[in-house]
């Protein structure tokens, strides 16, 4: 009864032993994920490897495969192939030398398209991720050297900094600013209105953004523009349905002088009548 079973098992083993191991198969199991024949991908191409390791450098090839070093800083570190037996590594080496005969390395496409600074007309508004503000912030890049971070969540300016380059792009994640912000709004609430602002969007007026938001019954339009000098910016507020008496808390960090064409300042707080609040302009100047 047991004979046929034994017979089958034997033929099975025989069949396996008849397929001789090939360097190509070993390469496909162990190396293909990172090494392509004639293009540089995760690791160098087989063409490049064959150039560095001709037949007489077999020992060095094995040494590298078992304990890889670090040569190309732009690539990941190659994991050790010490689990692959020497005879398999030698077969892989022979396969590499054979398969690359008469082959040249193809120019590979860059993995990431190179970042080029966009040629942009100033001013412009970008949706990018800026540090120390809500993720829903926008960058307002003004002519001159000023960039404002406008937070659409709190509907106010988080900070202003000198951005020497027009390097902000949509979707970009900026881990660090090119210079420390020199102005930051610190008052707990910017408007003396009880409700939280709801952001409604912005439109561009000659390239300058006019932000639009609602606080309770009051609708606010906040147009940001350059002032008369490179380090000056202006915000023109247009309020629909303002309360009879209304104030803005302009407390801030940084030596910036703020003036208003309407209303009265008491310290950092600007108070306006409902009529004045319909339209007024603040000027921010850095000395
Ligand atoms: C997970 C990816 C990965 C796998 C799998 C891999 N390698 Fe590599 N290999 C690399 C990287 C990355 C480099 C380039 C390292 C550097 O230059 O710092 C490299 C470089 C090499 C080099 C060139 C060394 C030199 O001196 O320039 C050889 C040879 C090599 N690998 C052989 C192999 C062999 C053989 C296998 C399979 C048994 C294999 N690699 C599997 C990633 C890999």
Coordinates of C-alpha atoms and ligand atoms in Angstrom, one line a residue:
X1 CA 0.0 0.0 0.0
X2 CA 2.8 2.4 0.8
X3 CA 4.7 1.8 -2.4
X4 CA 2.9 4.1 -4.8
X5 CA 3.1 7.0 -2.3
X6 CA 6.9 6.5 -1.9
X7 CA 7.2 6.4 -5.7
X8 CA 5.3 9.7 -6.1
X9 CA 7.4 11.4 -3.5
X10 CA 10.6 10.3 -5.2
X11 CA 9.6 11.5 -8.6
X12 CA 8.6 14.8 -7.1
X13 CA 12.1 15.3 -5.6
X14 CA 13.7 14.2 -8.8
X15 CA 11.8 16.8 -10.8
X16 CA 12.9 19.6 -8.4
X17 CA 16.6 18.5 -8.6
X18 CA 16.4 18.5 -12.4
X19 CA 15.9 22.3 -12.6
X20 CA 19.4 23.7 -12.2
X21 CA 19.5 26.9 -10.2
X22 CA 20.2 29.9 -12.5
X23 CA 21.8 33.2 -11.7
X24 CA 18.8 34.8 -13.4
X25 CA 16.4 33.1 -11.0
X26 CA 18.5 34.0 -7.9
X27 CA 18.7 37.6 -9.1
X28 CA 14.9 37.7 -9.6
X29 CA 14.4 36.4 -6.1
X30 CA 16.9 38.5 -4.3
X31 CA 18.0 41.6 -6.2
X32 CA 15.4 42.6 -8.9
X33 CA 13.4 44.8 -6.4
X34 CA 16.2 47.3 -6.4
X35 CA 18.4 46.5 -9.4
X36 CA 17.2 46.7 -13.0
X37 CA 19.2 45.7 -16.0
X38 CA 19.9 49.1 -17.6
X39 CA 18.2 51.7 -15.5
X40 CA 19.1 53.1 -12.1
X41 CA 16.1 52.7 -9.8
X42 CA 16.3 52.0 -6.1
X43 CA 19.9 50.9 -6.6
X44 CA 22.4 51.1 -9.4
X45 CA 21.7 49.2 -12.7
X46 CA 23.3 45.9 -13.5
X47 CA 25.2 47.7 -16.3
X48 CA 26.8 49.9 -13.6
X49 CA 27.4 47.0 -11.3
X50 CA 29.1 45.0 -14.1
X51 CA 31.4 47.9 -14.8
X52 CA 32.5 48.1 -11.1
X53 CA 32.7 44.4 -10.7
X54 CA 34.2 42.5 -13.7
X55 CA 34.9 38.7 -13.3
X56 CA 38.2 39.3 -11.6
X57 CA 36.5 41.3 -8.9
X58 CA 34.2 38.4 -7.9
X59 CA 35.5 38.4 -4.3
X60 CA 34.8 42.1 -3.9
X61 CA 31.3 41.6 -5.4
X62 CA 30.6 38.9 -2.8
X63 CA 32.1 41.1 0.0
X64 CA 29.8 44.0 -0.9
X65 CA 26.7 41.8 -1.2
X66 CA 27.2 40.4 2.2
X67 CA 28.2 43.6 3.9
X68 CA 27.2 46.5 1.7
X69 CA 28.7 49.9 2.2
X70 CA 27.3 53.3 1.6
X71 CA 28.5 55.1 -1.6
X72 CA 25.6 57.0 -3.2
X73 CA 24.1 59.3 -0.6
X74 CA 21.0 59.9 -2.8
X75 CA 20.1 56.2 -2.6
X76 CA 18.8 54.1 0.3
X77 CA 21.2 51.8 2.1
X78 CA 21.4 48.4 0.6
X79 CA 20.4 45.6 3.0
X80 CA 22.9 42.8 3.5
X81 CA 22.5 39.8 1.3
X82 CA 24.4 37.5 3.7
X83 CA 21.5 35.0 3.7
X84 CA 22.2 34.3 0.0
X85 CA 24.7 31.5 -0.2
X86 CA 28.1 32.2 -1.9
X87 CA 27.4 29.9 -4.9
X88 CA 24.1 31.7 -5.5
X89 CA 25.9 35.1 -5.3
X90 CA 28.5 33.9 -7.8
X91 CA 25.7 32.7 -10.2
X92 CA 24.1 36.2 -9.8
X93 CA 27.4 37.8 -10.6
X94 CA 27.9 35.7 -13.7
X95 CA 24.3 36.5 -14.8
X96 CA 24.9 40.2 -14.3
X97 CA 28.1 40.0 -16.5
X98 CA 26.2 38.1 -19.2
X99 CA 23.0 40.0 -19.3
X100 CA 24.7 43.3 -19.5
X101 CA 27.0 42.5 -22.5
X102 CA 26.6 45.2 -25.1
X103 CA 24.1 47.0 -22.9
X104 CA 24.3 50.6 -22.0
X105 CA 22.7 52.4 -19.1
X106 CA 19.5 54.2 -20.1
X107 CA 18.8 57.6 -18.8
X108 CA 16.3 57.1 -16.1
X109 CA 13.5 59.6 -15.6
X110 CA 14.0 61.6 -12.4
X111 CA 11.9 60.0 -9.6
X112 CA 10.7 63.4 -8.5
X113 CA 10.3 66.2 -11.0
X114 CA 12.8 68.8 -10.1
X115 CA 11.4 71.7 -8.2
X116 CA 11.7 74.9 -10.1
X117 CA 10.8 78.2 -8.7
X118 CA 7.7 79.3 -10.5
X119 CA 7.9 82.5 -12.2
X120 CA 5.1 84.3 -10.5
X121 CA 3.7 87.7 -10.7
X122 CA 3.4 89.4 -7.3
X123 CA 1.2 89.5 -5.4
X124 CA -0.1 86.0 -5.2
X125 CA -1.9 83.7 -2.7
X126 CA -0.9 80.1 -2.1
X127 CA -2.4 77.2 -0.3
X128 CA 0.6 75.8 1.5
X129 CA 1.4 74.3 4.9
X130 CA 3.1 76.9 7.1
X131 CA 4.6 76.4 10.6
X132 CA 2.9 77.7 13.8
X133 CA -0.5 78.2 12.3
X134 CA -3.6 76.2 11.5
X135 CA -3.3 73.9 8.5
X136 CA -6.0 76.0 6.8
X137 CA -3.7 78.9 6.4
X138 CA -2.8 80.8 3.2
X139 CA 0.4 82.5 2.2
X140 CA -0.1 86.0 0.8
X141 CA 3.1 87.0 -1.0
X142 CA 3.2 90.8 -1.5
X143 CA 5.5 92.7 -3.8
X144 CA 8.6 93.8 -1.9
X145 CA 9.6 91.4 0.7
X146 CA 6.6 90.7 2.7
X147 CA 4.6 87.5 3.1
X148 CA 1.6 87.2 5.4
X149 CA 0.2 84.1 6.8
X150 CA -3.5 84.4 6.8
X151 CA -5.4 81.8 8.8
X152 CA -8.7 80.9 7.3
X153 CA -9.8 79.2 10.6
X154 CA -9.5 82.2 12.9
X155 CA -9.8 84.7 10.0
X156 CA -6.8 86.7 10.9
X157 CA -3.2 87.2 10.2
X158 CA -1.1 84.7 12.1
X159 CA 2.2 86.4 11.3
X160 CA 4.2 88.3 8.8
X161 CA 7.7 87.5 7.7
X162 CA 10.4 88.5 5.2
X163 CA 10.4 86.0 2.5
X164 CA 13.4 86.7 0.3
X165 CA 12.3 84.3 -2.4
X166 CA 9.0 83.8 -4.2
X167 CA 9.3 80.1 -3.2
X168 CA 5.9 79.2 -2.0
X169 CA 3.9 76.8 -4.1
X170 CA 0.5 75.3 -3.7
X171 CA 0.4 72.1 -1.6
X172 CA 3.9 72.7 -0.4
X173 CA 4.9 71.9 3.1
X174 CA 7.2 74.5 4.6
X175 CA 8.8 73.1 7.7
X176 CA 10.7 76.3 8.5
X177 CA 10.3 79.9 7.5
X178 CA 13.2 81.6 5.7
X179 CA 13.3 84.2 8.5
X180 CA 11.7 84.8 11.9
X181 CA 8.2 86.5 11.7
X182 CA 8.6 90.1 12.8
X183 CA 4.9 90.5 13.4
X184 CA 2.4 88.2 15.2
X185 CA -1.1 89.0 16.3
X186 CA -1.4 88.0 19.9
X187 CA -4.8 89.4 21.1
X188 CA -7.1 86.6 22.1
X189 CA -9.9 87.8 19.9
X190 CA -9.3 90.1 17.0
X191 CA -12.9 91.4 16.8
X192 CA -15.0 92.3 19.8
X193 CA -17.8 90.3 18.3
X194 CA -19.1 87.4 20.3
X195 CA -19.3 84.7 17.6
X196 CA -16.5 82.9 15.9
X197 CA -15.8 83.9 12.3
X198 CA -16.8 81.7 9.4
X199 CA -14.5 81.9 6.4
X200 CA -16.3 82.4 3.1
X201 CA -13.4 82.7 0.7
X202 CA -11.4 85.4 -1.0
X203 CA -11.3 87.2 -4.3
X204 CA -8.5 89.0 -6.0
X205 CA -8.6 92.7 -6.7
X206 CA -5.6 93.5 -9.0
X207 CA -4.0 90.5 -7.6
X208 CA -4.5 91.5 -3.9
X209 CA -6.6 89.2 -1.9
X210 CA -9.8 90.4 -0.2
X211 CA -10.8 87.9 2.4
X212 CA -14.5 87.4 3.1
X213 CA -15.9 86.1 6.3
X214 CA -18.9 86.3 8.5
X215 CA -19.1 86.9 12.3
X216 CA -22.7 86.5 13.5
X217 CA -24.7 89.1 11.7
X218 CA -21.7 91.0 10.4
X219 CA -20.0 90.3 7.1
X220 CA -16.4 91.3 6.9
X221 CA -14.2 92.0 3.8
X222 CA -10.5 92.4 4.5
X223 CA -8.4 93.5 1.6
X224 CA -4.7 93.2 2.0
X225 CA -2.3 95.4 0.0
X226 CA 1.1 96.9 0.1
X227 CA 1.5 100.3 1.7
X228 CA 3.6 103.1 0.5
X229 CA 6.9 101.5 1.4
X230 CA 8.4 98.0 1.0
X231 CA 7.8 97.2 4.7
X232 CA 4.3 98.6 5.0
X233 CA 1.0 96.8 4.4
X234 CA -2.6 97.9 4.6
X235 CA -5.8 96.2 5.4
X236 CA -9.0 97.8 4.2
X237 CA -12.0 96.5 6.1
X238 CA -15.5 96.7 4.7
X239 CA -18.2 95.6 7.2
X240 CA -21.8 95.0 6.3
X241 CA -24.2 95.1 9.2
X242 CA -21.6 96.2 11.9
X243 CA -22.8 96.6 15.5
X244 CA -23.3 100.2 16.8
X245 CA -20.0 100.1 18.6
X246 CA -17.2 97.8 17.7
X247 CA -13.5 97.3 18.5
X248 CA -10.5 95.5 17.2
X249 CA -7.8 94.1 19.4
X250 CA -4.5 94.8 17.6
X251 CA -2.2 93.5 20.3
X252 CA 0.9 92.0 18.6
X253 CA 4.5 90.9 19.0
X254 CA 7.2 92.8 17.1
X255 CA 7.9 96.5 16.6
X256 CA 5.2 97.4 14.1
X257 CA 3.3 100.7 14.2
X258 CA -0.4 100.4 13.4
X259 CA -2.5 103.4 12.4
X260 CA -6.1 103.7 11.4
X261 CA -7.9 106.3 9.2
X262 CA -10.9 106.0 11.5
X263 CA -11.8 105.3 15.1
X264 CA -9.8 105.8 18.3
X265 CA -7.0 103.8 19.8
X266 CA -6.8 103.0 23.5
X267 CA -3.6 101.1 23.8
X268 CA -3.8 98.3 21.3
X269 CA -7.6 98.4 21.1
X270 CA -9.2 100.4 18.2
X271 CA -12.8 101.4 18.8
X272 CA -15.1 102.4 16.0
X273 CA -18.7 103.5 15.7
X274 CA -20.9 101.4 13.5
X275 CA -20.7 104.1 10.8
X276 CA -16.9 104.2 10.9
X277 CA -16.7 100.4 10.8
X278 CA -18.4 100.3 7.4
X279 CA -15.1 101.1 5.8
X280 CA -11.7 101.8 7.4
X281 CA -8.1 101.1 6.6
X282 CA -5.3 100.0 8.9
X283 CA -1.7 100.7 8.0
X284 CA 1.0 98.5 9.5
X285 CA 4.6 99.8 9.2
X286 CA 7.8 98.1 10.3
X287 CA 10.3 100.8 11.3
Ligands
LIG1 C1 16.3 46.8 -1.0 C2 17.1 47.2 -2.1 C3 18.2 46.3 -2.6 C4 18.3 45.0 -2.8 C5 17.2 44.0 -2.6 C6 19.6 44.7 -3.3 N1 20.3 45.9 -3.4 FE1 22.2 46.0 -4.1 N2 22.1 48.0 -3.8 C7 21.1 48.7 -3.3 C8 21.4 50.1 -3.2 C9 20.5 51.2 -2.7 C10 22.7 50.2 -3.7 C11 23.6 51.5 -3.7 C12 24.2 51.7 -2.3 C13 25.1 52.9 -2.3 O1 25.7 53.3 -3.3 O2 25.2 53.5 -1.2 C14 23.1 48.9 -4.1 C15 24.4 48.6 -4.6 C16 24.8 47.4 -5.1 C17 26.1 47.1 -5.7 C18 27.1 48.1 -6.1 C19 28.1 48.4 -5.0 C20 29.2 49.3 -5.5 O3 30.3 49.1 -5.1 O4 28.9 50.2 -6.3 C21 26.1 45.8 -5.9 C22 27.2 45.0 -6.4 C23 24.8 45.2 -5.4 N3 24.1 46.2 -4.9 C24 24.5 43.9 -5.4 C25 23.3 43.4 -5.0 C26 22.9 42.0 -5.2 C27 23.8 40.9 -5.7 C28 21.7 41.9 -4.7 C29 20.9 40.6 -4.6 C30 21.5 39.5 -4.0 C31 21.2 43.2 -4.2 N4 22.3 44.1 -4.5 C32 20.0 43.5 -3.7 C33 19.9 48.2 -3.0 C34 19.5 46.9 -3.0

